[in-house]
Short mmCIF file of C-alpha atoms and ligand atoms in Angstrom, two decimals:
data_model
loop_
_atom_site.label_atom_id
_atom_site.label_comp_id
_atom_site.label_asym_id
_atom_site.label_seq_id
_atom_site.Cartn_x
_atom_site.Cartn_y
_atom_site.Cartn_z
CA UNK T 1 -38.72 -62.33 -28.32
CA UNK T 2 -37.34 -63.94 -25.20
CA UNK T 3 -34.15 -64.90 -26.87
CA UNK T 4 -33.95 -61.49 -28.40
CA UNK T 5 -33.84 -59.72 -25.10
CA UNK T 6 -31.43 -62.36 -23.68
CA UNK T 7 -28.84 -61.43 -26.51
CA UNK T 8 -29.45 -57.67 -25.94
CA UNK T 9 -28.25 -58.35 -22.31
CA UNK T 10 -25.28 -60.23 -23.30
CA UNK T 11 -24.54 -57.56 -25.74
CA UNK T 12 -24.90 -55.01 -23.30
CA UNK T 13 -22.62 -56.78 -20.94
CA UNK T 14 -19.83 -57.29 -23.47
CA UNK T 15 -20.35 -53.83 -24.82
CA UNK T 16 -19.85 -52.39 -21.44
CA UNK T 17 -16.45 -54.20 -21.15
CA UNK T 18 -15.65 -53.26 -24.74
CA UNK T 19 -16.47 -49.57 -24.07
CA UNK T 20 -14.35 -49.16 -20.84
CA UNK T 21 -11.16 -50.98 -22.70
CA UNK T 22 -11.62 -48.95 -25.97
CA UNK T 23 -12.34 -45.59 -24.05
CA UNK T 24 -8.73 -45.74 -22.40
CA UNK T 25 -7.16 -46.80 -25.66
CA UNK T 26 -8.92 -44.04 -27.56
CA UNK T 27 -8.01 -41.17 -25.05
CA UNK T 28 -4.47 -42.13 -25.25
CA UNK T 29 -4.48 -42.16 -28.88
CA UNK T 30 -6.45 -39.13 -29.39
CA UNK T 31 -4.27 -36.94 -26.96
CA UNK T 32 -0.89 -38.33 -27.75
CA UNK T 33 -1.25 -40.29 -31.01
CA UNK T 34 0.30 -43.35 -29.18
CA UNK T 35 -1.29 -46.55 -30.31
CA UNK T 36 -0.92 -48.40 -27.08
CA UNK T 37 -0.65 -52.10 -27.74
CA UNK T 38 0.04 -52.84 -24.14
CA UNK T 39 -3.34 -51.82 -23.28
CA UNK T 40 -4.97 -55.27 -22.87
CA UNK T 41 -2.25 -56.22 -20.86
CA UNK T 42 -2.81 -53.25 -18.40
CA UNK T 43 -6.46 -54.75 -18.30
CA UNK T 44 -5.10 -58.13 -17.37
CA UNK T 45 -2.77 -56.92 -14.86
CA UNK T 46 -5.91 -55.12 -13.45
CA UNK T 47 -7.56 -58.40 -13.13
CA UNK T 48 -4.77 -59.87 -11.33
CA UNK T 49 -4.39 -57.10 -8.83
CA UNK T 50 -8.09 -57.07 -8.01
CA UNK T 51 -7.98 -60.94 -7.74
CA UNK T 52 -5.04 -61.05 -5.28
CA UNK T 53 -7.15 -58.22 -3.39
CA UNK T 54 -9.85 -60.51 -3.00
CA UNK T 55 -8.20 -63.84 -2.57
CA UNK T 56 -5.25 -62.81 -0.63
CA UNK T 57 -5.70 -59.80 1.10
CA UNK T 58 -9.39 -60.25 1.61
CA UNK T 59 -10.45 -56.75 1.04
CA UNK T 60 -13.83 -57.50 -0.34
CA UNK T 61 -14.90 -56.88 -4.25
CA UNK T 62 -15.22 -52.98 -4.40
CA UNK T 63 -12.18 -52.02 -2.40
CA UNK T 64 -10.31 -54.87 -4.50
CA UNK T 65 -11.70 -52.85 -7.84
CA UNK T 66 -10.42 -49.53 -6.21
CA UNK T 67 -7.05 -51.11 -5.30
CA UNK T 68 -6.83 -52.16 -9.16
CA UNK T 69 -7.79 -48.98 -10.43
CA UNK T 70 -5.24 -47.08 -8.28
CA UNK T 71 -2.29 -49.68 -8.80
CA UNK T 72 -2.97 -49.38 -12.62
CA UNK T 73 -3.32 -45.73 -12.75
CA UNK T 74 0.35 -45.79 -11.16
CA UNK T 75 1.60 -48.37 -13.57
CA UNK T 76 0.03 -45.93 -16.57
CA UNK T 77 1.83 -42.99 -15.06
CA UNK T 78 5.21 -44.92 -14.96
CA UNK T 79 4.80 -46.38 -18.41
CA UNK T 80 4.08 -42.86 -19.61
CA UNK T 81 7.12 -41.13 -17.88
CA UNK T 82 9.65 -43.98 -18.72
CA UNK T 83 8.53 -45.38 -22.14
CA UNK T 84 6.45 -43.04 -24.18
CA UNK T 85 7.54 -39.55 -22.98
CA UNK T 86 11.36 -40.05 -24.22
CA UNK T 87 9.80 -41.25 -27.56
CA UNK T 88 7.80 -38.19 -28.09
CA UNK T 89 9.53 -36.65 -30.93
CA UNK T 90 10.85 -40.04 -32.25
CA UNK T 91 9.26 -41.54 -35.36
CA UNK T 92 5.80 -43.34 -34.85
CA UNK T 93 7.34 -46.74 -35.64
CA UNK T 94 9.49 -46.46 -32.35
CA UNK T 95 6.35 -45.62 -30.31
CA UNK T 96 4.85 -48.86 -31.79
CA UNK T 97 7.61 -51.17 -30.90
CA UNK T 98 8.07 -49.69 -27.68
CA UNK T 99 4.19 -50.54 -26.96
CA UNK T 100 4.56 -53.96 -28.20
CA UNK T 101 7.71 -54.41 -26.05
CA UNK T 102 5.86 -53.36 -23.13
CA UNK T 103 3.10 -56.09 -23.99
CA UNK T 104 5.51 -58.75 -24.08
CA UNK T 105 7.39 -57.58 -20.98
CA UNK T 106 3.91 -57.77 -19.20
CA UNK T 107 2.83 -60.75 -20.77
CA UNK T 108 6.27 -62.52 -19.53
CA UNK T 109 5.81 -61.17 -16.01
CA UNK T 110 2.55 -62.12 -15.49
CA UNK T 111 3.43 -65.69 -16.75
CA UNK T 112 6.37 -65.85 -14.29
CA UNK T 113 4.65 -64.20 -11.35
CA UNK T 114 1.08 -65.73 -11.55
CA UNK T 115 1.60 -68.92 -13.69
CA UNK T 116 -0.30 -69.68 -16.96
CA UNK T 117 -3.23 -71.21 -15.32
CA UNK T 118 -6.75 -69.87 -15.81
CA UNK T 119 -8.25 -68.76 -12.50
CA UNK T 120 -11.78 -68.11 -11.15
CA UNK T 121 -12.27 -64.71 -9.92
CA UNK T 122 -14.63 -65.13 -6.86
CA UNK T 123 -17.75 -62.46 -6.90
CA UNK T 124 -20.22 -62.28 -3.99
CA UNK T 125 -22.82 -61.31 -6.97
CA UNK T 126 -23.58 -64.72 -8.23
CA UNK T 127 -27.08 -64.91 -7.61
CA UNK T 128 -29.69 -65.07 -10.68
CA UNK T 129 -32.15 -62.42 -10.99
CA UNK T 130 -35.37 -63.02 -12.71
CA UNK T 131 -37.27 -60.18 -14.25
CA UNK T 132 -40.22 -60.44 -16.70
CA UNK T 133 -39.13 -63.92 -17.77
CA UNK T 134 -35.61 -62.86 -18.25
CA UNK T 135 -32.56 -64.29 -16.46
CA UNK T 136 -29.56 -62.42 -15.62
CA UNK T 137 -26.88 -62.71 -12.98
CA UNK T 138 -26.32 -59.90 -10.32
CA UNK T 139 -22.66 -59.56 -11.81
CA UNK T 140 -23.96 -59.00 -15.36
CA UNK T 141 -26.19 -56.15 -14.25
CA UNK T 142 -23.43 -54.81 -12.06
CA UNK T 143 -21.05 -54.65 -15.16
CA UNK T 144 -23.95 -52.51 -17.26
CA UNK T 145 -24.74 -50.22 -14.30
CA UNK T 146 -21.03 -49.56 -13.28
CA UNK T 147 -19.97 -49.14 -16.97
CA UNK T 148 -22.50 -46.70 -17.36
CA UNK T 149 -21.53 -44.81 -14.26
CA UNK T 150 -18.07 -44.67 -15.05
CA UNK T 151 -18.65 -43.25 -18.54
CA UNK T 152 -21.05 -40.66 -17.18
CA UNK T 153 -18.31 -39.59 -14.61
CA UNK T 154 -15.52 -39.69 -17.62
CA UNK T 155 -17.87 -37.36 -19.70
CA UNK T 156 -18.70 -35.08 -16.84
CA UNK T 157 -15.01 -34.82 -16.05
CA UNK T 158 -13.99 -34.23 -19.75
CA UNK T 159 -16.81 -31.81 -20.34
CA UNK T 160 -17.63 -29.86 -17.29
CA UNK T 161 -14.33 -29.31 -15.40
CA UNK T 162 -11.37 -27.06 -16.30
CA UNK T 163 -8.75 -30.08 -15.76
CA UNK T 164 -10.74 -32.30 -18.16
CA UNK T 165 -10.74 -29.60 -20.64
CA UNK T 166 -6.94 -29.59 -20.45
CA UNK T 167 -7.02 -33.12 -22.12
CA UNK T 168 -9.01 -32.06 -24.90
CA UNK T 169 -6.90 -28.92 -25.33
CA UNK T 170 -3.60 -30.74 -25.33
CA UNK T 171 -5.26 -33.39 -27.81
CA UNK T 172 -6.32 -30.54 -30.04
CA UNK T 173 -3.18 -28.40 -29.88
CA UNK T 174 -0.35 -29.15 -27.52
CA UNK T 175 1.57 -25.97 -28.50
CA UNK T 176 -1.41 -23.93 -27.88
CA UNK T 177 -1.95 -25.74 -24.56
CA UNK T 178 1.65 -25.16 -23.55
CA UNK T 179 1.17 -21.32 -24.22
CA UNK T 180 -1.81 -20.88 -21.66
CA UNK T 181 0.35 -22.57 -18.94
CA UNK T 182 -0.95 -26.29 -19.23
CA UNK T 183 2.07 -28.77 -18.77
CA UNK T 184 1.44 -31.27 -21.63
CA UNK T 185 3.55 -33.86 -19.69
CA UNK T 186 1.28 -33.69 -16.73
CA UNK T 187 -1.74 -33.95 -18.82
CA UNK T 188 -0.23 -37.05 -20.63
CA UNK T 189 0.48 -38.72 -17.31
CA UNK T 190 -3.01 -38.08 -16.18
CA UNK T 191 -4.56 -39.52 -19.57
CA UNK T 192 -2.52 -42.70 -19.01
CA UNK T 193 -3.53 -42.82 -15.39
CA UNK T 194 -7.44 -42.47 -16.45
CA UNK T 195 -6.82 -44.86 -19.31
CA UNK T 196 -5.10 -47.86 -17.17
CA UNK T 197 -7.41 -47.22 -14.49
CA UNK T 198 -10.52 -47.70 -16.93
CA UNK T 199 -8.85 -50.77 -17.80
CA UNK T 200 -8.48 -52.19 -14.45
CA UNK T 201 -12.16 -51.34 -13.60
CA UNK T 202 -13.31 -53.19 -16.67
CA UNK T 203 -11.11 -56.10 -15.87
CA UNK T 204 -12.41 -56.38 -12.19
CA UNK T 205 -16.11 -56.25 -13.52
CA UNK T 206 -15.81 -58.88 -16.19
CA UNK T 207 -13.35 -61.07 -14.38
CA UNK T 208 -15.85 -62.68 -12.37
CA UNK T 209 -18.05 -63.54 -15.50
CA UNK T 210 -15.07 -64.97 -17.51
CA UNK T 211 -11.76 -66.43 -16.31
CA UNK T 212 -8.39 -64.68 -15.70
CA UNK T 213 -5.33 -65.68 -17.29
CA UNK T 214 -1.99 -64.12 -18.34
CA UNK T 215 -3.07 -63.80 -22.12
CA UNK T 216 -6.48 -62.62 -21.49
CA UNK T 217 -5.37 -59.12 -22.97
CA UNK T 218 -4.84 -60.25 -26.46
CA UNK T 219 -8.27 -60.65 -27.57
CA UNK T 220 -9.55 -57.64 -25.92
CA UNK T 221 -6.73 -55.29 -27.30
CA UNK T 222 -7.72 -56.61 -30.84
CA UNK T 223 -11.15 -55.88 -30.48
CA UNK T 224 -10.44 -52.57 -28.74
CA UNK T 225 -8.54 -51.38 -31.84
CA UNK T 226 -11.09 -52.38 -34.01
CA UNK T 227 -13.68 -50.37 -32.03
CA UNK T 228 -11.42 -47.26 -31.97
CA UNK T 229 -10.98 -47.52 -35.83
CA UNK T 230 -14.71 -47.92 -36.42
CA UNK T 231 -15.50 -45.10 -34.05
CA UNK T 232 -12.76 -42.73 -35.43
CA UNK T 233 -9.41 -42.77 -34.10
CA UNK T 234 -9.34 -41.25 -30.87
CA UNK T 235 -12.93 -40.23 -30.63
CA UNK T 236 -14.25 -40.79 -27.10
CA UNK T 237 -18.04 -41.04 -28.29
CA UNK T 238 -16.92 -42.96 -31.35
CA UNK T 239 -15.27 -45.71 -29.03
CA UNK T 240 -18.38 -46.06 -26.74
CA UNK T 241 -20.83 -46.44 -29.65
CA UNK T 242 -18.36 -48.47 -31.79
CA UNK T 243 -18.05 -50.80 -28.76
CA UNK T 244 -21.67 -51.65 -28.36
CA UNK T 245 -21.97 -52.08 -32.13
CA UNK T 246 -19.26 -54.69 -32.09
CA UNK T 247 -20.85 -56.43 -29.09
CA UNK T 248 -24.22 -56.32 -30.41
CA UNK T 249 -22.93 -57.70 -33.68
CA UNK T 250 -21.40 -60.52 -31.94
CA UNK T 251 -24.08 -61.70 -29.61
CA UNK T 252 -26.97 -61.18 -32.36
CA UNK T 253 -24.79 -62.57 -35.15
CA UNK T 254 -23.84 -65.32 -33.07
CA UNK T 255 -27.42 -66.36 -32.10
CA UNK T 256 -29.29 -65.62 -35.24
CA UNK T 257 -26.70 -66.63 -37.88
CA UNK T 258 -23.91 -68.96 -36.64
CA UNK T 259 -22.17 -69.00 -33.23
CA UNK T 260 -19.10 -70.60 -35.05
CA UNK T 261 -18.78 -67.53 -37.08
CA UNK T 262 -19.72 -64.94 -34.23
CA UNK T 263 -16.27 -63.03 -34.59
CA UNK T 264 -16.26 -63.21 -38.44
CA UNK T 265 -19.73 -61.70 -38.48
CA UNK T 266 -18.77 -59.01 -36.23
CA UNK T 267 -15.62 -57.93 -38.04
CA UNK T 268 -17.71 -58.26 -41.25
CA UNK T 269 -20.00 -55.55 -39.78
CA UNK T 270 -17.08 -53.44 -38.92
CA UNK T 271 -15.65 -53.69 -42.55
CA UNK T 272 -19.25 -53.04 -44.03
CA UNK T 273 -19.48 -49.98 -41.77
CA UNK T 274 -16.01 -48.57 -42.68
CA UNK T 275 -16.33 -49.20 -46.33
CA UNK T 276 -19.24 -46.42 -46.09
CA UNK T 277 -17.41 -44.37 -43.60
CA UNK T 278 -13.80 -44.89 -44.01
CA UNK T 279 -12.51 -42.58 -41.23
CA UNK T 280 -14.88 -44.05 -38.84
CA UNK T 281 -18.07 -43.05 -37.22
CA UNK T 282 -16.74 -39.85 -35.53
CA UNK T 283 -13.79 -38.81 -37.40
CA UNK T 284 -12.19 -35.89 -36.20
CA UNK T 285 -11.25 -32.55 -37.78
CA UNK T 286 -10.75 -32.49 -41.51
CA UNK D 1 9.57 -4.18 -17.89
CA UNK D 2 11.24 -6.62 -20.13
CA UNK D 3 14.85 -6.67 -20.74
CA UNK D 4 16.48 -8.82 -22.95
CA UNK D 5 20.26 -8.99 -23.37
CA UNK D 6 22.41 -11.06 -25.74
CA UNK D 7 19.65 -13.48 -26.79
CA UNK D 8 20.62 -16.47 -28.68
CA UNK D 9 18.45 -19.04 -30.18
CA UNK D 10 20.01 -22.09 -32.24
CA UNK D 11 18.21 -24.84 -33.98
CA UNK D 12 20.35 -27.91 -34.32
CA UNK D 13 23.50 -27.44 -36.00
CA UNK D 14 22.23 -24.69 -38.49
CA UNK D 15 23.37 -21.13 -38.14
CA UNK D 16 21.49 -19.35 -35.27
CA UNK D 17 18.13 -18.18 -35.41
CA UNK D 18 18.79 -15.35 -33.20
CA UNK D 19 22.25 -13.92 -32.07
CA UNK D 20 23.10 -11.15 -29.66
CA UNK D 21 19.62 -9.58 -29.65
CA UNK D 22 18.98 -6.95 -27.18
CA UNK D 23 15.55 -5.60 -26.67
CA UNK D 24 13.69 -3.49 -24.17
CA UNK D 25 9.96 -2.96 -23.41
CA UNK D 26 9.29 -0.45 -20.90
CA UNK D 27 6.06 -0.08 -18.62
CA UNK D 28 3.29 1.18 -20.74
CA UNK D 29 5.13 0.90 -24.04
CA UNK D 30 3.65 -0.76 -27.31
CA UNK D 31 6.90 -2.05 -29.03
CA UNK D 32 7.08 -3.65 -32.68
CA UNK D 33 9.25 -6.10 -33.77
CA UNK D 34 9.55 -5.97 -37.58
CA UNK D 35 11.28 -8.47 -39.84
CA UNK D 36 10.68 -10.50 -42.94
CA UNK D 37 9.96 -14.13 -43.07
CA UNK D 38 12.52 -16.12 -41.25
CA UNK D 39 14.29 -13.15 -39.50
CA UNK D 40 13.66 -14.69 -36.06
CA UNK D 41 10.39 -13.01 -34.65
CA UNK D 42 8.69 -16.48 -33.87
CA UNK D 43 11.95 -17.86 -32.35
CA UNK D 44 12.06 -14.65 -30.11
CA UNK D 45 8.65 -15.12 -28.80
CA UNK D 46 9.05 -18.94 -28.20
CA UNK D 47 12.24 -18.24 -26.38
CA UNK D 48 10.24 -15.66 -24.17
CA UNK D 49 7.56 -17.86 -23.68
CA UNK D 50 9.84 -20.72 -22.53
CA UNK D 51 8.83 -22.94 -25.34
CA UNK D 52 12.47 -23.14 -26.71
CA UNK D 53 15.96 -23.07 -24.93
CA UNK D 54 17.87 -19.81 -25.38
CA UNK D 55 21.13 -18.41 -24.33
CA UNK D 56 21.72 -14.75 -22.77
CA UNK D 57 19.34 -13.00 -20.23
CA UNK D 58 15.67 -12.58 -20.27
CA UNK D 59 14.68 -10.28 -17.40
CA UNK D 60 11.00 -9.36 -16.44
CA UNK D 61 10.37 -7.15 -13.63
CA UNK D 62 13.81 -7.84 -12.12
CA UNK D 63 13.59 -11.68 -12.51
CA UNK D 64 15.45 -13.76 -14.67
CA UNK D 65 12.93 -15.97 -16.66
CA UNK D 66 15.16 -17.41 -19.30
CA UNK D 67 15.03 -20.98 -17.84
CA UNK D 68 11.46 -20.85 -16.34
CA UNK D 69 8.61 -23.18 -17.79
CA UNK D 70 5.67 -21.93 -19.83
CA UNK D 71 3.26 -21.96 -17.05
CA UNK D 72 5.69 -20.25 -14.66
CA UNK D 73 6.14 -17.39 -17.31
CA UNK D 74 2.61 -17.03 -18.05
CA UNK D 75 1.90 -16.69 -14.24
CA UNK D 76 4.51 -13.95 -13.84
CA UNK D 77 2.42 -11.94 -16.43
CA UNK D 78 3.71 -12.74 -19.89
CA UNK D 79 0.97 -13.96 -22.35
CA UNK D 80 1.53 -14.88 -25.92
CA UNK D 81 -1.00 -14.86 -28.81
CA UNK D 82 1.03 -17.09 -31.19
CA UNK D 83 1.62 -17.19 -34.88
CA UNK D 84 -1.20 -19.42 -36.52
CA UNK D 85 -3.27 -18.77 -33.44
CA UNK D 86 -3.07 -22.30 -32.09
CA UNK D 87 -6.75 -22.47 -30.90
CA UNK D 88 -8.39 -25.56 -29.49
CA UNK D 89 -10.57 -25.94 -32.73
CA UNK D 90 -13.29 -28.18 -31.41
CA UNK D 91 -13.73 -26.76 -28.05
CA UNK D 92 -16.22 -23.84 -27.77
CA UNK D 93 -14.98 -20.12 -27.86
CA UNK D 94 -15.80 -19.87 -24.10
CA UNK D 95 -13.88 -22.90 -23.31
CA UNK D 96 -10.87 -21.68 -25.29
CA UNK D 97 -10.92 -18.27 -23.45
CA UNK D 98 -11.47 -19.99 -19.96
CA UNK D 99 -8.38 -22.07 -20.91
CA UNK D 100 -6.46 -18.88 -21.31
CA UNK D 101 -7.09 -18.17 -17.68
CA UNK D 102 -5.57 -21.57 -16.63
CA UNK D 103 -2.83 -20.25 -14.53
CA UNK D 104 -5.25 -18.07 -12.60
CA UNK D 105 -7.85 -20.51 -12.27
CA UNK D 106 -8.25 -20.33 -8.68
CA UNK D 107 -9.06 -16.57 -9.07
CA UNK D 108 -12.74 -17.19 -10.12
CA UNK D 109 -13.86 -13.42 -9.91
CA UNK D 110 -10.86 -12.41 -11.90
CA UNK D 111 -11.65 -15.00 -14.58
CA UNK D 112 -15.24 -14.00 -14.92
CA UNK D 113 -14.02 -10.14 -15.24
CA UNK D 114 -11.47 -10.91 -17.72
CA UNK D 115 -14.09 -12.85 -19.79
CA UNK D 116 -16.29 -9.99 -19.62
CA UNK D 117 -13.56 -7.50 -20.67
CA UNK D 118 -12.82 -9.71 -23.69
CA UNK D 119 -16.32 -9.72 -24.61
CA UNK D 120 -16.50 -6.05 -24.35
CA UNK D 121 -13.41 -5.60 -26.37
CA UNK D 122 -14.68 -8.04 -29.12
CA UNK D 123 -18.36 -7.98 -29.38
CA UNK D 124 -18.23 -10.63 -31.95
CA UNK D 125 -16.68 -13.12 -29.76
CA UNK D 126 -19.58 -12.69 -27.28
CA UNK D 127 -22.16 -13.80 -29.93
CA UNK D 128 -19.97 -16.99 -30.66
CA UNK D 129 -19.23 -18.26 -27.22
CA UNK D 130 -20.79 -21.52 -27.93
CA UNK D 131 -19.57 -22.15 -31.24
CA UNK D 132 -16.46 -24.21 -31.82
CA UNK D 133 -13.43 -22.06 -32.22
CA UNK D 134 -12.55 -23.67 -35.68
CA UNK D 135 -15.81 -22.76 -37.03
CA UNK D 136 -15.41 -19.00 -36.72
CA UNK D 137 -13.88 -17.01 -39.62
CA UNK D 138 -10.24 -16.00 -39.71
CA UNK D 139 -10.71 -12.63 -38.44
CA UNK D 140 -12.99 -13.95 -35.56
CA UNK D 141 -10.34 -16.80 -34.62
CA UNK D 142 -7.76 -13.85 -34.32
CA UNK D 143 -10.09 -12.17 -31.88
CA UNK D 144 -10.36 -15.33 -29.89
CA UNK D 145 -6.64 -15.98 -29.93
CA UNK D 146 -6.07 -12.40 -28.75
CA UNK D 147 -8.71 -12.95 -26.16
CA UNK D 148 -7.15 -15.98 -24.96
CA UNK D 149 -3.95 -14.32 -24.15
CA UNK D 150 -5.82 -11.52 -22.53
CA UNK D 151 -7.68 -13.91 -20.19
CA UNK D 152 -4.30 -14.60 -18.28
CA UNK D 153 -4.49 -10.93 -17.51
CA UNK D 154 -0.90 -10.47 -18.80
CA UNK D 155 1.42 -7.41 -17.90
CA UNK D 156 2.91 -7.83 -21.09
CA UNK D 157 1.25 -9.21 -24.13
CA UNK D 158 3.37 -10.98 -27.04
CA UNK D 159 1.42 -10.93 -30.49
CA UNK D 160 2.95 -12.78 -33.23
CA UNK D 161 1.70 -11.50 -36.82
CA UNK D 162 -1.84 -11.07 -35.54
CA UNK D 163 -2.60 -9.56 -39.06
CA UNK D 164 -1.37 -12.41 -41.14
CA UNK D 165 -3.93 -13.63 -43.47
CA UNK D 166 -6.62 -11.07 -42.42
CA UNK D 167 -8.46 -8.81 -44.88
CA UNK D 168 -7.23 -5.02 -44.81
CA UNK D 169 -10.23 -4.00 -42.86
CA UNK D 170 -9.75 -6.65 -40.30
CA UNK D 171 -6.18 -5.80 -39.96
CA UNK D 172 -7.08 -2.28 -38.95
CA UNK D 173 -9.56 -3.49 -36.42
CA UNK D 174 -7.15 -5.91 -34.92
CA UNK D 175 -4.62 -3.41 -34.46
CA UNK D 176 -7.11 -0.98 -33.19
CA UNK D 177 -7.82 -3.44 -30.58
CA UNK D 178 -4.19 -3.90 -29.73
CA UNK D 179 -3.69 -0.02 -29.34
CA UNK D 180 -6.64 -0.03 -26.90
CA UNK D 181 -5.28 -2.96 -24.93
CA UNK D 182 -2.12 -1.25 -24.64
CA UNK D 183 -3.67 2.28 -23.78
CA UNK D 184 -5.35 0.47 -20.81
CA UNK D 185 -1.88 -0.27 -19.35
CA UNK D 186 -0.81 -3.53 -20.89
CA UNK D 187 2.76 -3.72 -22.35
CA UNK D 188 2.59 -4.93 -25.96
CA UNK D 189 5.40 -6.63 -28.05
CA UNK D 190 3.96 -7.03 -31.56
CA UNK D 191 5.73 -8.73 -34.32
CA UNK D 192 4.65 -7.88 -37.70
CA UNK D 193 5.59 -7.87 -41.44
CA UNK D 194 2.99 -5.22 -42.00
CA UNK D 195 5.30 -2.38 -40.93
CA UNK D 196 3.07 0.43 -41.78
CA UNK D 197 0.15 -0.75 -39.79
CA UNK D 198 2.45 -1.68 -36.67
CA UNK D 199 4.41 1.35 -36.82
CA UNK D 200 0.87 3.43 -36.50
CA UNK D 201 0.17 2.15 -33.18
CA UNK D 202 3.63 1.45 -31.71
CA UNK D 203 5.82 3.66 -29.60
CA UNK D 204 9.15 2.08 -30.82
CA UNK D 205 10.37 -0.57 -32.97
CA UNK D 206 13.10 -2.76 -33.82
CA UNK D 207 13.91 -4.51 -37.07
CA UNK D 208 15.36 -7.89 -37.15
CA UNK D 209 17.34 -9.40 -40.15
CA UNK D 210 18.80 -12.87 -40.12
CA UNK D 211 18.47 -13.11 -36.53
CA UNK D 212 20.13 -9.69 -35.47
CA UNK D 213 18.62 -6.42 -34.67
CA UNK D 214 19.73 -4.34 -37.61
CA UNK D 215 17.87 -1.06 -36.63
CA UNK D 216 15.83 0.33 -33.71
CA UNK D 217 14.18 3.69 -32.91
CA UNK D 218 10.94 5.64 -32.21
CA UNK D 219 7.86 4.53 -34.52
CA UNK D 220 8.28 7.92 -36.22
CA UNK D 221 11.85 7.47 -36.95
CA UNK D 222 11.33 4.08 -38.32
CA UNK D 223 8.35 5.35 -40.37
CA UNK D 224 10.73 7.64 -42.14
CA UNK D 225 13.65 5.46 -42.44
CA UNK D 226 14.52 4.57 -46.15
CA UNK D 227 15.47 1.00 -45.21
CA UNK D 228 12.15 0.31 -43.57
CA UNK D 229 10.44 1.96 -46.27
CA UNK D 230 12.26 -0.10 -48.94
CA UNK D 231 11.94 -3.26 -47.16
CA UNK D 232 8.56 -3.40 -45.55
CA UNK D 233 6.27 -0.54 -46.85
CA UNK D 234 7.13 -0.99 -50.48
CA UNK D 235 7.59 2.68 -51.36
N1 LIG R 1 11.46 -25.68 -35.51
C1 LIG R 1 12.55 -25.15 -36.25
N2 LIG R 1 13.45 -26.02 -36.62
C2 LIG R 1 14.60 -25.62 -37.22
N3 LIG R 1 14.79 -24.52 -37.82
C3 LIG R 1 13.70 -23.41 -37.35
C4 LIG R 1 12.75 -23.91 -36.61
N4 LIG R 1 11.86 -22.71 -36.39
C5 LIG R 1 12.59 -21.70 -37.21
N5 LIG R 1 13.56 -22.12 -37.85
C6 LIG R 1 14.49 -21.23 -38.52
O1 LIG R 1 14.80 -20.22 -37.53
C7 LIG R 1 14.87 -19.02 -38.39
C8 LIG R 1 14.04 -17.82 -37.83
O2 LIG R 1 12.52 -18.52 -38.13
P1 LIG R 1 11.26 -17.78 -37.19
O3 LIG R 1 11.80 -17.53 -36.00
O4 LIG R 1 10.19 -18.47 -37.44
O5 LIG R 1 11.31 -16.19 -38.36
P2 LIG R 1 9.99 -15.46 -38.28
O6 LIG R 1 8.95 -15.68 -37.08
O7 LIG R 1 10.46 -14.02 -38.32
O8 LIG R 1 9.47 -15.72 -39.85
C9 LIG R 1 14.61 -19.40 -39.84
O9 LIG R 1 15.71 -19.34 -40.59
C10 LIG R 1 13.72 -20.67 -39.80
O10 LIG R 1 14.06 -21.58 -40.83
MG1 LIG R 2 6.98 -16.14 -37.49
#
């Protein structure tokens, strides 16, 4: 029983990270049908911004996270404006190639600027908390809570504000949105800003549990894509549920079956679910 | 007042979708734009709403709007209920309507009043405010689409084939609603293939063919016109 709860905790931590990353990917795909392969590298960039915020500028953990969110939101806007908007009416393969191009560009940039070494992100929250026989670090609890807060805030924004509704409007009918006076280009920029900002928050949260390096985006992007396929391409609730399913499959599969096959078990679960629900858990429309 | 002079629209290298179109809608008028499929009605509406580039002049209340952006045109008072409705299918009817008031969003009171007005005009819509728009019947969706355009509190309402795909009874109900909107003081430009129904509520009309105006006149004159009868009414 004790082991079970420990794995539940690990699943929640990793699921929170996956959820924040997959959400951004799902938002961009759902609104613009752009599969942003560079999303994991925005996450990586976010980790470095926060890292330098803490270690060089000494601004403290939370201000560093805020800084990372703001910087990455700006990077997202620039990416939309300079790379993806010009390709709006081009064949989808052009968009895919552009996204992969951005991925390699950011990868190279990070190698040159930051070096290939793994770095340890210092956290002020490294104390261990004991609760009913369970052990957790403060940072783990912060990851779970902060992710929950961010997700609730995003839902509130999407469902309860008119500006949030413009995102769903553009996702569902771009022409209709333009006709009521919504500028679809501005909405696209806003979605990229939110998406990259969430990735930066996720990176700052998890960086102090794992290590940071220029290639940290690769595994995360693979998993995030698997999650949004599982959730139903572009579905926001699907991305969240899918993230926790994958994370729990990893943590429980790794503990109770075999830790060597952890990823294989997790992706096996995904394939199994997709066999029964080929369009994903929350497929949109028809 | 809307004054269009020498309007042209061209998609790529093909022959123009519109050429040399002159058209006017005066204050208080309901004007119908008749024309077979492919004659250019939708292109004219898209040009008016700023969705596609056009040549020539489009003046609305003494302002040149030909190069303005869609949001600015809606803000000036031209709202469109487009062909195929273009609703947001997974959003509730109420959100669809509220988004119709997007450009006037700072005027909260005006938005609530417009919502009330739409619900009074279309009682069915009031009962469905919480349903996703995509779950409604075709006729109800048409009401929501017209309602969404009205939420912008337009001075000129553009309606692109609102009766398309509706049962005859619903066509009549829809056009009755359009007539009522017009009587309340909103200028209406109504594109239709259903000439008989459109001419019964319009003051004047234009007939488009291959992107040009081939005929114009009062509704009663057009109703009597042999060409209109033969081409559209099937007499
Ligand atoms: N997006 C487009 N690209 C190329 N040609 C178009 C496009 N939209 C319309 N056309 C052409 O323009 C002409 C007018 O079409 P349209 O304005 O849709 O007429 P209507 O609304 O009267 O049916 C047609 O010949 C049509 O094929
Ligand atoms: Mg048409």
